[in-house]
mmCIF file of C-alpha atoms in Angstrom:
data_model
loop_
_atom_site.group_PDB
_atom_site.id
_atom_site.type_symbol
_atom_site.label_atom_id
_atom_site.label_comp_id
_atom_site.label_asym_id
_atom_site.label_seq_id
_atom_site.Cartn_x
_atom_site.Cartn_y
_atom_site.Cartn_z
ATOM 1 C CA MET A 291 -41.194 86.132 -28.660
ATOM 2 C CA LEU A 292 -43.403 84.212 -31.093
ATOM 3 C CA LEU A 293 -44.096 85.858 -34.419
ATOM 4 C CA ARG A 294 -47.500 86.066 -36.051
ATOM 5 C CA TYR A 295 -48.155 84.609 -39.491
ATOM 6 C CA LYS A 296 -51.225 84.083 -41.656
ATOM 7 C CA LYS A 297 -50.147 80.654 -42.882
ATOM 8 C CA SER A 298 -47.393 78.113 -42.382
ATOM 9 C CA LYS A 299 -44.114 78.440 -44.298
ATOM 10 C CA LYS A 300 -43.549 75.446 -46.554
ATOM 11 C CA PHE A 301 -40.195 73.717 -46.227
ATOM 12 C CA HIS A 302 -39.769 71.152 -48.991
ATOM 13 C CA GLN A 303 -36.209 69.987 -48.313
ATOM 14 C CA LYS A 304 -36.738 68.155 -45.019
ATOM 15 C CA GLY A 305 -36.052 64.674 -46.406
ATOM 16 C CA ASP A 306 -36.457 62.153 -43.565
ATOM 17 C CA CYS A 307 -36.400 64.837 -40.869
ATOM 18 C CA LYS A 308 -39.679 65.058 -38.934
ATOM 19 C CA MET A 309 -41.219 68.460 -38.202
ATOM 20 C CA ILE A 310 -42.648 69.202 -34.754
ATOM 21 C CA ALA A 311 -45.161 72.042 -34.260
ATOM 22 C CA HIS A 312 -43.907 74.066 -31.283
ATOM 23 C CA ARG A 313 -46.775 74.682 -28.835
ATOM 24 C CA GLY A 314 -49.106 73.800 -31.691
ATOM 25 C CA LEU A 315 -49.105 75.947 -34.815
ATOM 26 C CA SER A 316 -48.171 78.854 -32.584
ATOM 27 C CA GLY A 317 -47.063 81.145 -35.382
ATOM 28 C CA ILE A 318 -50.751 81.519 -36.271
ATOM 29 C CA LYS A 319 -52.811 80.638 -33.180
ATOM 30 C CA ARG A 320 -52.296 81.395 -29.490
ATOM 31 C CA GLU A 321 -49.635 78.995 -28.273
ATOM 32 C CA ASN A 322 -50.640 75.893 -26.334
ATOM 33 C CA THR A 323 -54.358 76.058 -27.071
ATOM 34 C CA VAL A 324 -56.709 73.529 -28.621
ATOM 35 C CA ALA A 325 -56.992 75.899 -31.593
ATOM 36 C CA ALA A 326 -53.204 75.732 -32.107
ATOM 37 C CA PHE A 327 -53.169 71.946 -31.728
ATOM 38 C CA ASP A 328 -56.084 71.414 -34.106
ATOM 39 C CA LEU A 329 -54.569 73.707 -36.733
ATOM 40 C CA ALA A 330 -51.233 71.876 -36.526
ATOM 41 C CA GLY A 331 -53.177 68.630 -36.823
ATOM 42 C CA GLU A 332 -54.619 69.805 -40.121
ATOM 43 C CA HIS A 333 -51.109 70.270 -41.530
ATOM 44 C CA SER A 334 -48.309 67.837 -42.336
ATOM 45 C CA TYR A 335 -46.468 67.957 -38.995
ATOM 46 C CA PHE A 336 -45.266 64.663 -37.580
ATOM 47 C CA GLY A 337 -45.784 65.807 -34.015
ATOM 48 C CA ILE A 338 -47.156 68.571 -31.809
ATOM 49 C CA GLU A 339 -45.130 69.851 -28.860
ATOM 50 C CA THR A 340 -46.607 71.330 -25.693
ATOM 51 C CA ASP A 341 -45.916 72.056 -22.019
ATOM 52 C CA VAL A 342 -47.626 70.524 -18.997
ATOM 53 C CA HIS A 343 -47.853 71.831 -15.424
ATOM 54 C CA VAL A 344 -49.384 70.402 -12.260
ATOM 55 C CA THR A 345 -52.042 72.559 -10.575
ATOM 56 C CA SER A 346 -52.510 73.024 -6.836
ATOM 57 C CA ASP A 347 -55.215 70.332 -6.888
ATOM 58 C CA ASN A 348 -53.012 67.863 -8.784
ATOM 59 C CA LYS A 349 -54.549 68.302 -12.224
ATOM 60 C CA TYR A 350 -52.553 68.622 -15.436
ATOM 61 C CA VAL A 351 -52.868 71.753 -17.569
ATOM 62 C CA ILE A 352 -51.222 72.960 -20.739
ATOM 63 C CA ILE A 353 -49.338 76.251 -20.510
ATOM 64 C CA HIS A 354 -45.726 77.272 -21.039
ATOM 65 C CA ASP A 355 -44.970 79.736 -18.266
ATOM 66 C CA SER A 356 -45.336 79.252 -14.536
ATOM 67 C CA LEU A 357 -47.391 82.466 -14.464
ATOM 68 C CA THR A 358 -50.422 83.254 -16.619
ATOM 69 C CA SER A 359 -49.471 86.939 -17.050
ATOM 70 C CA ARG A 360 -47.749 86.747 -20.470
ATOM 71 C CA VAL A 361 -50.742 85.151 -22.182
ATOM 72 C CA SER A 362 -53.624 86.746 -20.260
ATOM 73 C CA ALA A 363 -54.664 89.719 -18.115
ATOM 74 C CA THR A 364 -54.306 87.573 -14.975
ATOM 75 C CA SER A 365 -51.230 86.646 -12.958
ATOM 76 C CA TYR A 366 -51.807 83.241 -11.405
ATOM 77 C CA LEU A 367 -48.958 80.958 -10.402
ATOM 78 C CA VAL A 368 -50.084 77.728 -12.051
ATOM 79 C CA GLU A 369 -48.703 75.346 -9.424
ATOM 80 C CA LYS A 370 -50.472 77.307 -6.650
ATOM 81 C CA THR A 371 -53.830 77.624 -8.431
ATOM 82 C CA PRO A 372 -56.672 75.084 -8.752
ATOM 83 C CA LEU A 373 -57.882 73.884 -12.129
ATOM 84 C CA ASP A 374 -61.298 75.565 -11.882
ATOM 85 C CA THR A 375 -59.680 78.985 -11.482
ATOM 86 C CA LEU A 376 -57.253 78.447 -14.354
ATOM 87 C CA ARG A 377 -60.069 77.325 -16.638
ATOM 88 C CA LYS A 378 -61.734 80.721 -16.134
ATOM 89 C CA VAL A 379 -58.660 82.581 -17.395
ATOM 90 C CA LYS A 380 -59.223 84.175 -20.800
ATOM 91 C CA LEU A 381 -56.118 83.985 -22.962
ATOM 92 C CA TYR A 382 -55.174 86.643 -25.485
ATOM 93 C CA ALA A 383 -56.188 85.337 -28.915
ATOM 94 C CA LYS A 384 -54.065 85.738 -32.031
ATOM 95 C CA SER A 385 -56.991 85.422 -34.430
ATOM 96 C CA LYS A 386 -60.563 86.719 -34.482
ATOM 97 C CA GLU A 387 -62.100 83.348 -35.316
ATOM 98 C CA GLY A 388 -60.387 81.292 -32.598
ATOM 99 C CA GLY A 389 -63.236 81.300 -30.087
ATOM 100 C CA GLU A 390 -62.976 79.447 -26.780
ATOM 101 C CA LYS A 391 -60.492 76.951 -28.229
ATOM 102 C CA GLU A 392 -57.971 79.791 -28.539
ATOM 103 C CA THR A 393 -58.730 81.625 -25.301
ATOM 104 C CA ARG A 394 -58.895 78.832 -22.727
ATOM 105 C CA ILE A 395 -56.071 76.986 -20.957
ATOM 106 C CA PRO A 396 -56.421 73.343 -22.051
ATOM 107 C CA THR A 397 -56.210 70.264 -19.903
ATOM 108 C CA LEU A 398 -53.815 67.432 -20.663
ATOM 109 C CA GLU A 399 -56.812 65.382 -21.764
ATOM 110 C CA GLU A 400 -57.843 67.996 -24.341
ATOM 111 C CA TYR A 401 -54.327 68.021 -25.776
ATOM 112 C CA VAL A 402 -54.220 64.236 -26.085
ATOM 113 C CA LEU A 403 -57.692 64.100 -27.626
ATOM 114 C CA SER A 404 -56.608 66.621 -30.272
ATOM 115 C CA LEU A 405 -53.568 64.449 -31.040
ATOM 116 C CA LYS A 406 -55.791 61.377 -31.364
ATOM 117 C CA GLU A 407 -58.264 63.146 -33.617
ATOM 118 C CA HIS A 408 -55.522 64.160 -36.032
ATOM 119 C CA GLY A 409 -53.243 61.132 -35.677
ATOM 120 C CA LYS A 410 -50.229 63.119 -34.460
ATOM 121 C CA VAL A 411 -47.388 62.252 -32.105
ATOM 122 C CA GLY A 412 -47.280 64.277 -28.894
ATOM 123 C CA VAL A 413 -44.051 65.852 -27.665
ATOM 124 C CA LEU A 414 -44.848 66.627 -24.046
ATOM 125 C CA GLU A 415 -42.569 68.821 -21.959
ATOM 126 C CA MET A 416 -42.762 68.396 -18.201
ATOM 127 C CA LYS A 417 -42.253 71.951 -16.985
ATOM 128 C CA ASN A 418 -40.552 72.562 -13.663
ATOM 129 C CA HIS A 419 -39.789 69.736 -11.268
ATOM 130 C CA PHE A 420 -42.387 66.950 -10.961
ATOM 131 C CA GLU A 421 -42.588 64.573 -8.034
ATOM 132 C CA GLU A 422 -42.234 60.936 -9.097
ATOM 133 C CA GLN A 423 -45.887 60.222 -8.391
ATOM 134 C CA GLU A 424 -46.932 63.247 -10.451
ATOM 135 C CA VAL A 425 -45.009 61.860 -13.426
ATOM 136 C CA TRP A 426 -46.625 58.457 -13.010
ATOM 137 C CA ASP A 427 -50.137 59.867 -12.498
ATOM 138 C CA MET A 428 -49.750 61.944 -15.651
ATOM 139 C CA CYS A 429 -48.721 58.859 -17.601
ATOM 140 C CA ALA A 430 -51.654 56.912 -16.164
ATOM 141 C CA GLU A 431 -54.012 59.612 -17.440
ATOM 142 C CA ILE A 432 -52.526 59.323 -20.929
ATOM 143 C CA GLU A 433 -52.752 55.527 -20.751
ATOM 144 C CA LYS A 434 -56.467 55.771 -19.926
ATOM 145 C CA LEU A 435 -56.876 57.761 -23.130
ATOM 146 C CA GLY A 436 -55.081 55.001 -25.045
ATOM 147 C CA TYR A 437 -52.327 57.212 -26.412
ATOM 148 C CA MET A 438 -49.156 56.471 -24.452
ATOM 149 C CA ASP A 439 -47.573 54.771 -27.481
ATOM 150 C CA HIS A 440 -47.718 58.090 -29.346
ATOM 151 C CA ILE A 441 -46.055 60.362 -26.780
ATOM 152 C CA ILE A 442 -42.436 61.535 -26.567
ATOM 153 C CA PHE A 443 -41.624 63.072 -23.179
ATOM 154 C CA ILE A 444 -39.136 65.922 -22.872
ATOM 155 C CA SER A 445 -37.813 67.956 -19.943
ATOM 156 C CA PHE A 446 -34.950 70.194 -18.852
ATOM 157 C CA TYR A 447 -35.208 68.435 -15.477
ATOM 158 C CA LEU A 448 -33.308 65.162 -15.688
ATOM 159 C CA GLU A 449 -35.037 63.861 -12.555
ATOM 160 C CA ASN A 450 -38.399 64.030 -14.360
ATOM 161 C CA LEU A 451 -37.081 61.735 -17.064
ATOM 162 C CA VAL A 452 -35.423 59.440 -14.522
ATOM 163 C CA ALA A 453 -38.806 59.096 -12.769
ATOM 164 C CA LEU A 454 -40.400 58.283 -16.125
ATOM 165 C CA ARG A 455 -37.760 55.633 -16.808
ATOM 166 C CA LYS A 456 -38.509 53.829 -13.506
ATOM 167 C CA LYS A 457 -41.991 52.827 -14.663
ATOM 168 C CA TYR A 458 -41.684 53.249 -18.423
ATOM 169 C CA PRO A 459 -38.160 52.115 -19.365
ATOM 170 C CA LEU A 460 -38.890 51.981 -23.100
ATOM 171 C CA GLN A 461 -40.910 55.206 -23.415
ATOM 172 C CA PRO A 462 -39.428 57.672 -25.941
ATOM 173 C CA ALA A 463 -37.886 60.548 -23.981
ATOM 174 C CA GLN A 464 -35.615 63.448 -24.855
ATOM 175 C CA TYR A 465 -33.407 65.464 -22.534
ATOM 176 C CA LEU A 466 -33.893 69.182 -23.150
ATOM 177 C CA THR A 467 -30.700 71.194 -23.058
ATOM 178 C CA LEU A 468 -29.171 74.433 -24.238
ATOM 179 C CA HIS A 469 -25.770 72.830 -24.789
ATOM 180 C CA TYR A 470 -24.072 69.693 -26.015
ATOM 181 C CA ASN A 471 -20.835 68.318 -24.580
ATOM 182 C CA LYS A 472 -19.267 65.077 -23.337
ATOM 183 C CA ASN A 473 -21.124 65.253 -20.023
ATOM 184 C CA VAL A 474 -24.453 65.594 -21.819
ATOM 185 C CA LEU A 475 -23.581 62.626 -24.029
ATOM 186 C CA LYS A 476 -22.692 60.581 -20.939
ATOM 187 C CA THR A 477 -26.055 61.454 -19.358
ATOM 188 C CA LEU A 478 -27.956 60.474 -22.498
ATOM 189 C CA ILE A 479 -26.199 57.119 -22.706
ATOM 190 C CA GLU A 480 -26.560 56.385 -18.977
ATOM 191 C CA HIS A 481 -30.313 57.012 -18.916
ATOM 192 C CA LYS A 482 -31.076 55.808 -22.457
ATOM 193 C CA LEU A 483 -32.395 59.198 -23.547
ATOM 194 C CA ASP A 484 -32.555 61.024 -26.840
ATOM 195 C CA ILE A 485 -31.865 64.770 -26.997
ATOM 196 C CA ASP A 486 -33.817 67.961 -27.690
ATOM 197 C CA VAL A 487 -31.194 70.672 -27.958
ATOM 198 C CA ASN A 488 -30.957 74.315 -28.955
ATOM 199 C CA PHE A 489 -30.063 74.157 -32.645
ATOM 200 C CA ARG A 490 -27.161 76.576 -32.169
ATOM 201 C CA ALA A 491 -25.324 73.940 -30.117
ATOM 202 C CA LEU A 492 -25.220 71.438 -32.980
ATOM 203 C CA ARG A 493 -22.379 70.682 -35.368
ATOM 204 C CA PRO A 494 -22.026 67.824 -37.882
ATOM 205 C CA LYS A 495 -19.557 66.066 -35.567
ATOM 206 C CA SER A 496 -21.910 66.172 -32.560
ATOM 207 C CA VAL A 497 -24.888 64.876 -34.556
ATOM 208 C CA ARG A 498 -22.719 62.079 -35.937
ATOM 209 C CA GLU A 499 -21.433 61.242 -32.438
ATOM 210 C CA MET A 500 -24.955 60.986 -31.022
ATOM 211 C CA HIS A 501 -26.180 58.863 -33.910
ATOM 212 C CA GLU A 502 -23.232 56.508 -33.417
ATOM 213 C CA ASN A 503 -24.530 55.999 -29.868
ATOM 214 C CA GLY A 504 -28.100 55.361 -31.012
ATOM 215 C CA ILE A 505 -29.367 58.774 -29.875
ATOM 216 C CA LYS A 506 -32.047 60.607 -31.869
ATOM 217 C CA VAL A 507 -31.559 64.353 -32.256
ATOM 218 C CA ASN A 508 -34.369 66.884 -31.931
ATOM 219 C CA CYS A 509 -33.608 70.614 -32.013
ATOM 220 C CA TRP A 510 -35.412 73.854 -31.209
ATOM 221 C CA THR A 511 -36.705 76.364 -32.225
ATOM 222 C CA VAL A 512 -36.200 76.833 -35.975
ATOM 223 C CA ASP A 513 -38.312 79.220 -38.063
ATOM 224 C CA TRP A 514 -35.892 79.984 -40.899
ATOM 225 C CA ARG A 515 -35.556 77.802 -43.997
ATOM 226 C CA PRO A 516 -31.764 78.305 -44.415
ATOM 227 C CA VAL A 517 -31.176 77.120 -40.832
ATOM 228 C CA ALA A 518 -33.539 74.182 -41.334
ATOM 229 C CA ARG A 519 -31.682 73.180 -44.515
ATOM 230 C CA TRP A 520 -28.373 73.308 -42.613
ATOM 231 C CA LEU A 521 -29.792 71.076 -39.867
ATOM 232 C CA VAL A 522 -31.290 68.584 -42.321
ATOM 233 C CA LYS A 523 -27.910 68.375 -44.065
ATOM 234 C CA MET A 524 -26.343 67.556 -40.678
ATOM 235 C CA GLY A 525 -28.821 64.723 -40.270
ATOM 236 C CA VAL A 526 -31.016 65.794 -37.330
ATOM 237 C CA ASP A 527 -34.038 63.566 -36.785
ATOM 238 C CA TYR A 528 -36.527 66.258 -35.742
ATOM 239 C CA ILE A 529 -36.898 70.022 -36.085
ATOM 240 C CA THR A 530 -39.180 71.874 -33.675
ATOM 241 C CA THR A 531 -40.690 74.997 -35.233
ATOM 242 C CA ASN A 532 -43.343 77.651 -34.769
ATOM 243 C CA ILE A 533 -44.179 77.945 -38.454
ATOM 244 C CA LEU A 534 -42.107 75.825 -40.883
ATOM 245 C CA GLU A 535 -43.937 72.875 -42.371
#
């Protein structure tokens, strides 16, 4: 559950660690909306994370869950619903001044345009399983917007990242995982992937081991300064957060 705040929480001890706004500045604005992306863009975050789904008519929309029910009064299954229907869904707003930017499901294009406007790196999670062509079509859309060089792709589905690697072998990509072990390390090395891991799975030894293999370490989701300080001391490269800045 995402907490509600009135302003970001300053974290001044991040050193070289880069902060990633989780689903935009979701501690203040409705997650995964243009309002949340724009607000994060106005702050010092290095990057803005979000989630992308494919609609029934092969369009790309920004929403976390497969169903719209948690964030609206509707209950559409995103993958079985056309874009026009999803665009009519009114999301629950977190703030009174958000307007349409906080109550409408964004398209992939709107997310990328917000990144471009604010000069931020995108951290784009491919939700669920994508077909290879869906991965490539999504990348082509980002390329048309001239922003592929500023996107890090992430996914819990290894096959999504393998599909990405076939056409974009040098594209920054992070394997999302709850755990870290030798098998995960082997997978990262084999597919030339970085990691985005639940912060609770990390220890100084594991961070050191990944760095020795040229792997960058992102971790999620950290909203507490003492935990962030502990992770920075370990040497993580990125911290994904709802509210720390």
